[in-house]
Amino acid sequence: MSILTIILNILAPPISIFRKRGFGNDLGINIIFTMLFFIPGIIHAFYLTSKQNQIL
């Protein structure tokens, strides 16, 4: 995980997910988490960006 990814995970979780996964269900879920409560959005972003084998 790069420094840029870590910073984006903390400051703007949906942008980090978009960079890693593109448009999709994961981005929508992260936007909802971030809008409702910011901390779950950050946790979800770290979870998705730290997964090794990502299937699009």
PDB file of C-alpha atoms in Angstrom:
ATOM      1  CA  MET A   1       0.000   0.000   0.000  1.00  0.00           C
ATOM      2  CA  SER A   2       1.481   3.335  -1.021  1.00  0.00           C
ATOM      3  CA  ILE A   3       1.591   6.525   1.022  1.00  0.00           C
ATOM      4  CA  LEU A   4      -0.863   8.152  -1.418  1.00  0.00           C
ATOM      5  CA  THR A   5      -3.363   5.340  -0.864  1.00  0.00           C
ATOM      6  CA  ILE A   6      -3.097   5.674   2.912  1.00  0.00           C
ATOM      7  CA  ILE A   7      -3.614   9.444   2.755  1.00  0.00           C
ATOM      8  CA  LEU A   8      -6.602   9.087   0.415  1.00  0.00           C
ATOM      9  CA  ASN A   9      -8.091   6.362   2.617  1.00  0.00           C
ATOM     10  CA  ILE A  10      -8.077   8.790   5.535  1.00  0.00           C
ATOM     11  CA  LEU A  11      -9.020  12.054   3.810  1.00  0.00           C
ATOM     12  CA  ALA A  12     -11.288  10.917   0.952  1.00  0.00           C
ATOM     13  CA  PRO A  13     -12.225   7.227   1.143  1.00  0.00           C
ATOM     14  CA  PRO A  14     -14.467   7.152  -1.988  1.00  0.00           C
ATOM     15  CA  ILE A  15     -11.685   8.594  -4.153  1.00  0.00           C
ATOM     16  CA  SER A  16      -9.315   5.915  -2.912  1.00  0.00           C
ATOM     17  CA  ILE A  17     -11.832   3.165  -3.720  1.00  0.00           C
ATOM     18  CA  PHE A  18     -12.466   4.651  -7.155  1.00  0.00           C
ATOM     19  CA  ARG A  19      -8.725   4.664  -7.915  1.00  0.00           C
ATOM     20  CA  LYS A  20      -8.374   1.027  -6.867  1.00  0.00           C
ATOM     21  CA  ARG A  21     -11.675  -0.569  -7.954  1.00  0.00           C
ATOM     22  CA  GLY A  22     -13.405   1.852 -10.355  1.00  0.00           C
ATOM     23  CA  PHE A  23     -17.169   2.304 -10.480  1.00  0.00           C
ATOM     24  CA  GLY A  24     -19.141  -0.474  -8.858  1.00  0.00           C
ATOM     25  CA  ASN A  25     -20.869  -1.720  -5.766  1.00  0.00           C
ATOM     26  CA  ASP A  26     -17.824  -1.176  -3.566  1.00  0.00           C
ATOM     27  CA  LEU A  27     -17.728   2.516  -4.457  1.00  0.00           C
ATOM     28  CA  GLY A  28     -21.445   2.930  -3.748  1.00  0.00           C
ATOM     29  CA  ILE A  29     -21.192   1.188  -0.406  1.00  0.00           C
ATOM     30  CA  ASN A  30     -18.201   3.312   0.567  1.00  0.00           C
ATOM     31  CA  ILE A  31     -20.006   6.530  -0.376  1.00  0.00           C
ATOM     32  CA  ILE A  32     -22.936   5.526   1.836  1.00  0.00           C
ATOM     33  CA  PHE A  33     -20.615   4.628   4.736  1.00  0.00           C
ATOM     34  CA  THR A  34     -18.737   7.903   4.353  1.00  0.00           C
ATOM     35  CA  MET A  35     -21.913   9.998   4.188  1.00  0.00           C
ATOM     36  CA  LEU A  36     -23.532   8.360   7.220  1.00  0.00           C
ATOM     37  CA  PHE A  37     -20.493   8.057   9.463  1.00  0.00           C
ATOM     38  CA  PHE A  38     -16.989   8.951   8.337  1.00  0.00           C
ATOM     39  CA  ILE A  39     -15.064   6.319  10.327  1.00  0.00           C
ATOM     40  CA  PRO A  40     -16.812   3.271   8.752  1.00  0.00           C
ATOM     41  CA  GLY A  41     -15.978   4.721   5.331  1.00  0.00           C
ATOM     42  CA  ILE A  42     -12.311   4.879   6.281  1.00  0.00           C
ATOM     43  CA  ILE A  43     -12.345   1.314   7.639  1.00  0.00           C
ATOM     44  CA  HIS A  44     -14.071   0.036   4.498  1.00  0.00           C
ATOM     45  CA  ALA A  45     -11.530   1.840   2.297  1.00  0.00           C
ATOM     46  CA  PHE A  46      -8.591   0.331   4.183  1.00  0.00           C
ATOM     47  CA  TYR A  47     -10.197  -3.110   3.972  1.00  0.00           C
ATOM     48  CA  LEU A  48     -10.724  -2.947   0.203  1.00  0.00           C
ATOM     49  CA  THR A  49      -7.396  -1.384  -0.668  1.00  0.00           C
ATOM     50  CA  SER A  50      -5.430  -3.819   1.483  1.00  0.00           C
ATOM     51  CA  LYS A  51      -6.885  -6.953  -0.149  1.00  0.00           C
ATOM     52  CA  GLN A  52      -4.216  -8.682  -2.239  1.00  0.00           C
ATOM     53  CA  ASN A  53      -6.253 -10.427  -4.953  1.00  0.00           C
ATOM     54  CA  GLN A  54      -8.861  -8.028  -6.205  1.00  0.00           C
ATOM     55  CA  ILE A  55     -11.400  -9.305  -8.701  1.00  0.00           C
ATOM     56  CA  LEU A  56     -13.227  -6.645 -10.654  1.00  0.00           C
TER      57      LEU A  56
END
